[in-house]
XYZ file of N, CA, C and O in Angstrom:
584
model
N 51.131 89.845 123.945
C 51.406 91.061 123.218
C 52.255 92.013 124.069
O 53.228 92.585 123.579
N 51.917 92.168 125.233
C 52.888 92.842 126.254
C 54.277 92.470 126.672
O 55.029 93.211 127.304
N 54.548 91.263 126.266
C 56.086 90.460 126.568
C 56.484 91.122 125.316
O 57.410 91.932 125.340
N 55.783 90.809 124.083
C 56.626 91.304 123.039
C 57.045 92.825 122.957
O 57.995 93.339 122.365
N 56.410 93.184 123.450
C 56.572 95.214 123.819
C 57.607 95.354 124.476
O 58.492 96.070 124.007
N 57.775 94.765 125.637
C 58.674 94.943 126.350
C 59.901 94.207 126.098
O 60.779 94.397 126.940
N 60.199 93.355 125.077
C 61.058 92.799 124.545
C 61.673 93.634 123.420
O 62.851 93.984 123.494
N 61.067 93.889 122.605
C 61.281 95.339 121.919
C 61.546 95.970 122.187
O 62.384 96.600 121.541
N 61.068 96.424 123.447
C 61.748 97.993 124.356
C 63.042 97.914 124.403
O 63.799 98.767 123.941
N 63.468 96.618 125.110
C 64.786 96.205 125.477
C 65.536 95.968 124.764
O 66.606 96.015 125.369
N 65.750 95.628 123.406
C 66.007 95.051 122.019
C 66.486 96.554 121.899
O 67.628 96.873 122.232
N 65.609 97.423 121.431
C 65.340 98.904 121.203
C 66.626 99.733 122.113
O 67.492 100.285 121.436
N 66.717 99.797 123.475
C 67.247 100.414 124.374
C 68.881 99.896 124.129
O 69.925 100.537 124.002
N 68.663 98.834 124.127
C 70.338 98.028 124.416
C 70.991 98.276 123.074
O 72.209 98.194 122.918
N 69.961 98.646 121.913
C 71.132 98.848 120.720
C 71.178 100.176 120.484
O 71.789 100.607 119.506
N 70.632 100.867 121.222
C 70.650 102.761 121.056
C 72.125 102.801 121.976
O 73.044 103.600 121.802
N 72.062 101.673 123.021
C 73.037 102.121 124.343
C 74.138 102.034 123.526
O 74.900 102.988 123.681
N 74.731 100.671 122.149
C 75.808 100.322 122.154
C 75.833 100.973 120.970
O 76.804 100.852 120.224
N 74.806 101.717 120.662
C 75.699 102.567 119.275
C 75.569 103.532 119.551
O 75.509 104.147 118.486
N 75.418 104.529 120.719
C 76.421 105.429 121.420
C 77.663 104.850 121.676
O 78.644 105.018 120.952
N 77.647 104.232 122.599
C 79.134 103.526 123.255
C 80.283 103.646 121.760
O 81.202 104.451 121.608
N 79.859 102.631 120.884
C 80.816 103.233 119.639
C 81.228 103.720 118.964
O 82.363 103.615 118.500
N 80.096 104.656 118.625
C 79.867 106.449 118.431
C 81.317 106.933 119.343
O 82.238 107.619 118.899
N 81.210 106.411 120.590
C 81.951 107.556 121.319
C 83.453 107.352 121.354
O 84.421 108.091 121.533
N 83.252 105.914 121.085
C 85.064 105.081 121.055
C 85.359 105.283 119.611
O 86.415 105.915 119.662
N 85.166 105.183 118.791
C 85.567 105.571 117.128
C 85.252 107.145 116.820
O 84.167 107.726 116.820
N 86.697 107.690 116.533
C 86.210 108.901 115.214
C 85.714 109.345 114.358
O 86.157 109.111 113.233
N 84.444 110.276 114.561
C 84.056 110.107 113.244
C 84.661 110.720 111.744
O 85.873 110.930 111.693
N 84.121 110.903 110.961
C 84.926 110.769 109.858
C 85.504 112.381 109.233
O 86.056 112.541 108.144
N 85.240 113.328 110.123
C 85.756 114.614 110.007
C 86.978 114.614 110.761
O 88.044 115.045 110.320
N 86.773 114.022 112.146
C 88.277 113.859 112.899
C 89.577 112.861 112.162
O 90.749 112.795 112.533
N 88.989 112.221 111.138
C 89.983 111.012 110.458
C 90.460 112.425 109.345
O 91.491 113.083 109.486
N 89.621 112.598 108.479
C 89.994 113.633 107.830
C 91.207 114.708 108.488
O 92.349 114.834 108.048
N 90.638 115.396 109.605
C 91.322 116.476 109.825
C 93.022 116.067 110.649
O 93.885 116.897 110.937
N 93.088 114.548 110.871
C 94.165 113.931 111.435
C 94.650 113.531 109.924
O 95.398 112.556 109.867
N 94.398 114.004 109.023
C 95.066 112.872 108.086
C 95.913 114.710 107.563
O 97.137 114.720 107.436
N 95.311 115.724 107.383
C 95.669 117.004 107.096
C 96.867 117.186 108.162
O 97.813 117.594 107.488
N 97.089 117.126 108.896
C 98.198 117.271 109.844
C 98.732 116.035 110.265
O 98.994 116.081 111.467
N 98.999 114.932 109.738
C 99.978 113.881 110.130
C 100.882 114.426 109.279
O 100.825 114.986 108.184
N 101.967 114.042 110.263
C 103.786 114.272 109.765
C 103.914 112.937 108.340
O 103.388 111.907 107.917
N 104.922 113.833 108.111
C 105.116 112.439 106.930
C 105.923 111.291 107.787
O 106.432 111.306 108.907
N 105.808 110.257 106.730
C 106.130 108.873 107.450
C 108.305 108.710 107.420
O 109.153 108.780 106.530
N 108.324 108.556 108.429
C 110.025 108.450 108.673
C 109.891 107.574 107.241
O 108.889 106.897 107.012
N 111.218 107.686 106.147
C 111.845 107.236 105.412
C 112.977 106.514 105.605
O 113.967 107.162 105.945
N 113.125 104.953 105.435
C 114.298 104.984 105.642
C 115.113 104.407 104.621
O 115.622 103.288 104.692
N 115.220 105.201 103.674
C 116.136 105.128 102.218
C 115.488 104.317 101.175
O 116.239 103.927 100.282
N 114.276 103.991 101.105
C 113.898 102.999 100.238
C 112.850 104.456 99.543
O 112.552 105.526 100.073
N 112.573 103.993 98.419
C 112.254 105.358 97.269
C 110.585 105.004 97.373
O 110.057 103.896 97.465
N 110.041 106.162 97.329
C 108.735 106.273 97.978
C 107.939 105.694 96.834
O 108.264 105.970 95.679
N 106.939 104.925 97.088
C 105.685 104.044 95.977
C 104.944 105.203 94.941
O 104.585 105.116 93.767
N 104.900 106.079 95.716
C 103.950 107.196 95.279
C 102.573 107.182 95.577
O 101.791 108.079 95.263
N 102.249 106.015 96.268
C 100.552 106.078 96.520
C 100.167 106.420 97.987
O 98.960 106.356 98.218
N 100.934 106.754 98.965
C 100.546 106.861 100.297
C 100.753 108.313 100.382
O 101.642 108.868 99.737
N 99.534 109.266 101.573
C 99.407 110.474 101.589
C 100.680 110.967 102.374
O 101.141 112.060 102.044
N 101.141 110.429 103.140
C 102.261 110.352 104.297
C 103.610 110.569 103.599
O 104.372 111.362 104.153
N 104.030 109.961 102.425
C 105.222 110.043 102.218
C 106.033 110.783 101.724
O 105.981 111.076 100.529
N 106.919 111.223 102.509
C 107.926 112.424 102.351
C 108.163 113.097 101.240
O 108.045 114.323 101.229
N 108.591 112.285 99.967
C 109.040 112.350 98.523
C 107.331 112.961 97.862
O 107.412 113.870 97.036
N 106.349 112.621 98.113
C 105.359 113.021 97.656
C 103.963 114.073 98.527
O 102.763 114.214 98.289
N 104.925 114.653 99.615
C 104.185 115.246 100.463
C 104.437 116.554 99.548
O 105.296 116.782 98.696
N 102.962 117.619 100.232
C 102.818 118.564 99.092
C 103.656 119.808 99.616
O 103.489 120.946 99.177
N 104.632 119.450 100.661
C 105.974 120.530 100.754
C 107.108 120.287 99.928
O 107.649 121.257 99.398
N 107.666 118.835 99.685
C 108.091 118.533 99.155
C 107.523 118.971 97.166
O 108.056 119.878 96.527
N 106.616 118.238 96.712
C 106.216 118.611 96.000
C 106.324 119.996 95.391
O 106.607 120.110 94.198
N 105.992 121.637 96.589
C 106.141 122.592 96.434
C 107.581 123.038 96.360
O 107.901 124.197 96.097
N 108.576 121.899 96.645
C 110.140 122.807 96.615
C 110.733 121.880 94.966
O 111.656 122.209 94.221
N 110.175 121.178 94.898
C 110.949 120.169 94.056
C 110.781 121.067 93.182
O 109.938 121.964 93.210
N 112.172 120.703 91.768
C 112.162 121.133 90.630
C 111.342 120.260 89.614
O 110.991 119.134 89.965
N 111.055 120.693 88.488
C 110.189 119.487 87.611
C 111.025 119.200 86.735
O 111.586 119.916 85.906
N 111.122 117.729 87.015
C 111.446 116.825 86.251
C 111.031 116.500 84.471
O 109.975 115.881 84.339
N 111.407 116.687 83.796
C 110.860 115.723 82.366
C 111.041 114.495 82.074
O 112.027 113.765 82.177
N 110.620 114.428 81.923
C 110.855 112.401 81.055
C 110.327 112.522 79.426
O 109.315 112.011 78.947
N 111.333 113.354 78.751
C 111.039 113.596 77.226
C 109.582 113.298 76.595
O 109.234 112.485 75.739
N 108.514 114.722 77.692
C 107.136 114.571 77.648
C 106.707 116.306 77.588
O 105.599 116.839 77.523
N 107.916 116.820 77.633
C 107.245 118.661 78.026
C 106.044 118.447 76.414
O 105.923 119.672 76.441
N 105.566 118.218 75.751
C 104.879 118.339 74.586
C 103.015 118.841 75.400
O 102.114 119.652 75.190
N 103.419 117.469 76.563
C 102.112 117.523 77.123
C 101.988 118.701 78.010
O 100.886 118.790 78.552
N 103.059 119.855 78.363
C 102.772 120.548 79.111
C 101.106 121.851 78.824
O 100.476 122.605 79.566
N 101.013 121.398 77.104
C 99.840 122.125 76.943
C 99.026 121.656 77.077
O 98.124 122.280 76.518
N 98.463 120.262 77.830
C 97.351 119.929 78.704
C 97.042 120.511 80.039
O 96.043 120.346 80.740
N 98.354 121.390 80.291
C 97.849 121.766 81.766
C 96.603 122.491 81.969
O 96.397 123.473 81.255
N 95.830 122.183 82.753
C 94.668 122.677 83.330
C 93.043 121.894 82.736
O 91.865 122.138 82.998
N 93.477 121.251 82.167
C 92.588 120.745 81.075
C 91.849 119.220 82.218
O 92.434 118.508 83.036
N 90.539 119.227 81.811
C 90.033 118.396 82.834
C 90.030 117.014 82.120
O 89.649 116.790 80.971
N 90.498 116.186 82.968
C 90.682 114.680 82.773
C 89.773 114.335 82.024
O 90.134 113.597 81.108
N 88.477 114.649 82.074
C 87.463 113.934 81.191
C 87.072 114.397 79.732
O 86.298 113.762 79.016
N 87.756 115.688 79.339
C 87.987 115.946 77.918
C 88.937 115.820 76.874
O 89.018 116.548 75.884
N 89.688 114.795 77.175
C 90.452 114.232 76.008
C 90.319 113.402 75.428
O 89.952 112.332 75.915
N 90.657 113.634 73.703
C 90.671 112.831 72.605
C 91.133 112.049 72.834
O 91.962 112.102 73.742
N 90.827 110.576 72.000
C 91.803 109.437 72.128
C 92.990 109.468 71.656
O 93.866 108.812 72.219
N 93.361 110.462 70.184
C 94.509 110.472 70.086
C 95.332 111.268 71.418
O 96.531 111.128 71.656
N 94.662 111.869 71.969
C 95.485 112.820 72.916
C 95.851 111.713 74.325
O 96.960 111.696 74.859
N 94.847 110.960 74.702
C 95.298 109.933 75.480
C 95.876 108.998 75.219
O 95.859 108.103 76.064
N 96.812 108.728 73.670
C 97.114 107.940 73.096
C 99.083 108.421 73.372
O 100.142 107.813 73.523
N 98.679 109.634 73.314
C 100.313 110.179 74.102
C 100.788 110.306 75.296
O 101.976 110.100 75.547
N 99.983 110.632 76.108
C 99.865 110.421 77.373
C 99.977 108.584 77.504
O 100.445 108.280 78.601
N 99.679 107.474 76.709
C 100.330 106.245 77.129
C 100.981 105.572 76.679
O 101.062 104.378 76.964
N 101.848 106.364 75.560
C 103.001 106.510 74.780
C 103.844 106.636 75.765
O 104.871 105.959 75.718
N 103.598 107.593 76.968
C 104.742 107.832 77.322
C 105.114 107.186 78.865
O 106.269 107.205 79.290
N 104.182 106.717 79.498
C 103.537 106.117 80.685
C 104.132 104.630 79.774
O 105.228 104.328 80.247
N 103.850 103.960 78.991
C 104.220 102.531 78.772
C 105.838 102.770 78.048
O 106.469 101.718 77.949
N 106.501 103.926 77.582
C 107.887 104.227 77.857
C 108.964 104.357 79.391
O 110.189 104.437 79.487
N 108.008 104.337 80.317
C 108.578 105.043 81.275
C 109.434 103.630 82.091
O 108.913 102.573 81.735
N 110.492 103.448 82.983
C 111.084 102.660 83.710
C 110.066 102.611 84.750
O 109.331 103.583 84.927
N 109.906 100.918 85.875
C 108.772 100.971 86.635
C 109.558 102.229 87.837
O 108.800 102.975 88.457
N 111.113 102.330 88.045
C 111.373 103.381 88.771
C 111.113 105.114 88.431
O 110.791 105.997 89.226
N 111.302 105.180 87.403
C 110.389 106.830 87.012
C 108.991 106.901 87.095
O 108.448 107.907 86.638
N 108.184 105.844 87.692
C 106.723 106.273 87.704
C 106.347 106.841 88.649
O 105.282 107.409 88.407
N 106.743 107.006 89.792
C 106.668 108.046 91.126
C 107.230 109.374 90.763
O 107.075 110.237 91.627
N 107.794 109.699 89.776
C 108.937 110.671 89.754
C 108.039 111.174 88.421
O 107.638 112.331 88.542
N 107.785 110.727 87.594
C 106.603 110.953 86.457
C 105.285 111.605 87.184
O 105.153 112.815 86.999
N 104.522 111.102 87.803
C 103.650 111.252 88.578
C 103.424 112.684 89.114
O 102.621 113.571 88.826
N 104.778 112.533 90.302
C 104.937 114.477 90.598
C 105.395 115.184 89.370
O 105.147 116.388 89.297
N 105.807 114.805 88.737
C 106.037 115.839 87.705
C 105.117 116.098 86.983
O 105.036 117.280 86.651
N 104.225 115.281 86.527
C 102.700 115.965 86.232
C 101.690 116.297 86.930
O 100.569 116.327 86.422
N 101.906 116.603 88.212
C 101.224 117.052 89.342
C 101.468 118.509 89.333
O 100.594 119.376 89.325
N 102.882 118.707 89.336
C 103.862 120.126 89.388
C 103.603 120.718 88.369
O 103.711 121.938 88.487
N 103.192 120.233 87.049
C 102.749 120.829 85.865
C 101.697 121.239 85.510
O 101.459 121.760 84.420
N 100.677 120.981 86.713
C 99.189 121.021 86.538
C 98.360 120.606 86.051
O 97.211 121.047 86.066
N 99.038 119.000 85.126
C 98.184 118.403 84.103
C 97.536 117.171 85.011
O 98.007 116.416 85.862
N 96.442 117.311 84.509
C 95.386 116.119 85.251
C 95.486 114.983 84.072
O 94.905 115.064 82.990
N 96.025 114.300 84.339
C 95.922 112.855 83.504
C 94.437 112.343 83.166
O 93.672 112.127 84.105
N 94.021 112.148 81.852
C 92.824 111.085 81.628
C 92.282 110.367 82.163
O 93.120 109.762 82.832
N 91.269 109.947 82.359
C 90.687 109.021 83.773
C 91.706 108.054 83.191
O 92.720 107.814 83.847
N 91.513 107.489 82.017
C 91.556 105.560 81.962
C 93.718 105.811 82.262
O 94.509 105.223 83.000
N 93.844 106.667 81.504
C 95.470 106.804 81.820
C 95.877 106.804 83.677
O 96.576 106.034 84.336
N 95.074 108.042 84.075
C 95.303 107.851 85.875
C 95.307 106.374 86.443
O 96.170 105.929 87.201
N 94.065 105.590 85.898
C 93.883 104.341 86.316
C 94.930 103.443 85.643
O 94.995 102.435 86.346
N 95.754 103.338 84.640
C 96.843 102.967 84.622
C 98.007 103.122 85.032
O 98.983 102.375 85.112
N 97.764 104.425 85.348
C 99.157 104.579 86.058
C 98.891 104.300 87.651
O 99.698 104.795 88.437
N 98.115 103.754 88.014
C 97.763 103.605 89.353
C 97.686 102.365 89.268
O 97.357 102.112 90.427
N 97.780 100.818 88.454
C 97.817 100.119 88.343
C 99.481 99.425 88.123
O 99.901 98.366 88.590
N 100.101 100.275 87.382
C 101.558 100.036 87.226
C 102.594 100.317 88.463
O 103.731 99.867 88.608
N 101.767 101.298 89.406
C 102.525 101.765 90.681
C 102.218 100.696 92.128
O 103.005 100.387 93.024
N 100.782 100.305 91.933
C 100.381 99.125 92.530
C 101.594 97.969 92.533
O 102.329 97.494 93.398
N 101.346 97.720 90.676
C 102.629 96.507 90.784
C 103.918 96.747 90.991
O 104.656 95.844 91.386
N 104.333 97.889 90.775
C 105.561 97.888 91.127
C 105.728 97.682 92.682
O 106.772 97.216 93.138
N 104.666 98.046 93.478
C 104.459 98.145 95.177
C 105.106 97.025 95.256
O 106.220 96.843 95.746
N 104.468 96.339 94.816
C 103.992 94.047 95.356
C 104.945 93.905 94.609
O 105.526 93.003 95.211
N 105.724 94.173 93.501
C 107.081 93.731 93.608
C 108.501 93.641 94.133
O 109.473 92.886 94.170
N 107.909 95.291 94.666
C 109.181 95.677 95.413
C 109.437 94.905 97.045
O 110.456 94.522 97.619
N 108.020 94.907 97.410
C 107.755 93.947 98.499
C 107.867 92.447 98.454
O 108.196 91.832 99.468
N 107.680 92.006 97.637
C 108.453 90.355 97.133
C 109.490 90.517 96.908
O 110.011 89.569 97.496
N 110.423 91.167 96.361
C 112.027 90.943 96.625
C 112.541 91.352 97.824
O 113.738 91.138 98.012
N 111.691 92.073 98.959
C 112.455 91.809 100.333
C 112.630 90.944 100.056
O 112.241 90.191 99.163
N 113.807 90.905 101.449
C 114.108 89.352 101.934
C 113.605 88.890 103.259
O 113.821 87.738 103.634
């Protein structure tokens, strides 16, 4: 009974030791946060931004704050602005993907800030489509490298 105590102890001690030790080598998750608030945007080098990374120039929220707003023959929806994603009708989310399944896969980054700049919060199931169409356009654009 005493081997096992003291086997335990040691068991006990050696994994307190190494989860300090990694505690102390990894950030925790306020320092990831507060590095992610002050990273520079990511050098561009001429290729047109995905729209899904926090880093990128075209969608950083200085940029964002100087840009003009764009339409994509949608101002109708500008009287959703402020309106919370989770209270719309289906016919009302039915325009909102009227105009999202009109759009070129290159205006969907450019769509995106422009209903950002407008203050309209997109529909959950619409956000999640349009976050699905920007995905693929990612992995396509990355398969036609060469």
């Amino acid at each position: 009974m005493g081997a096992a105590a003291i086997i335990a102890g040691a068991l006990l001690a050696v994994g307190l030791l190494l989860w300090l030790l990694d505690r102390r080598r990894r950030p925790s998750e306020s320092d990831e946060h507060d590095n992610m608030a002050v990273a520079p945007a990511a050098e561009t080098s001429g290729e047109e931004c995905c729209g899904q990374h926090y880093s990128c120039e075209k969608d950083s929220l200085l940029t964002a704050l100087a840009s003009k707003i764009e339409y994509y023959d949608d101002e109708y929806l500008d009287r959703f602005a402020g309106r919370d994603a989770r209270e719309y009708t289906e016919t009302e989310k039915e325009e909102f993907r009227d105009v999202l399944m009109t759009l070129l896969p290159s205006d969907l980054p450019g769509w995106g800030r422009s209903i950002q700049l407008r203050g309209i919060n997109l529909p959950e199931e619409i956000r999640d489509e349009f976050l699905m169409l920007i995905d693929e356009r990612r992995r396509n654009q990355g398969a036609n490298m060469p």
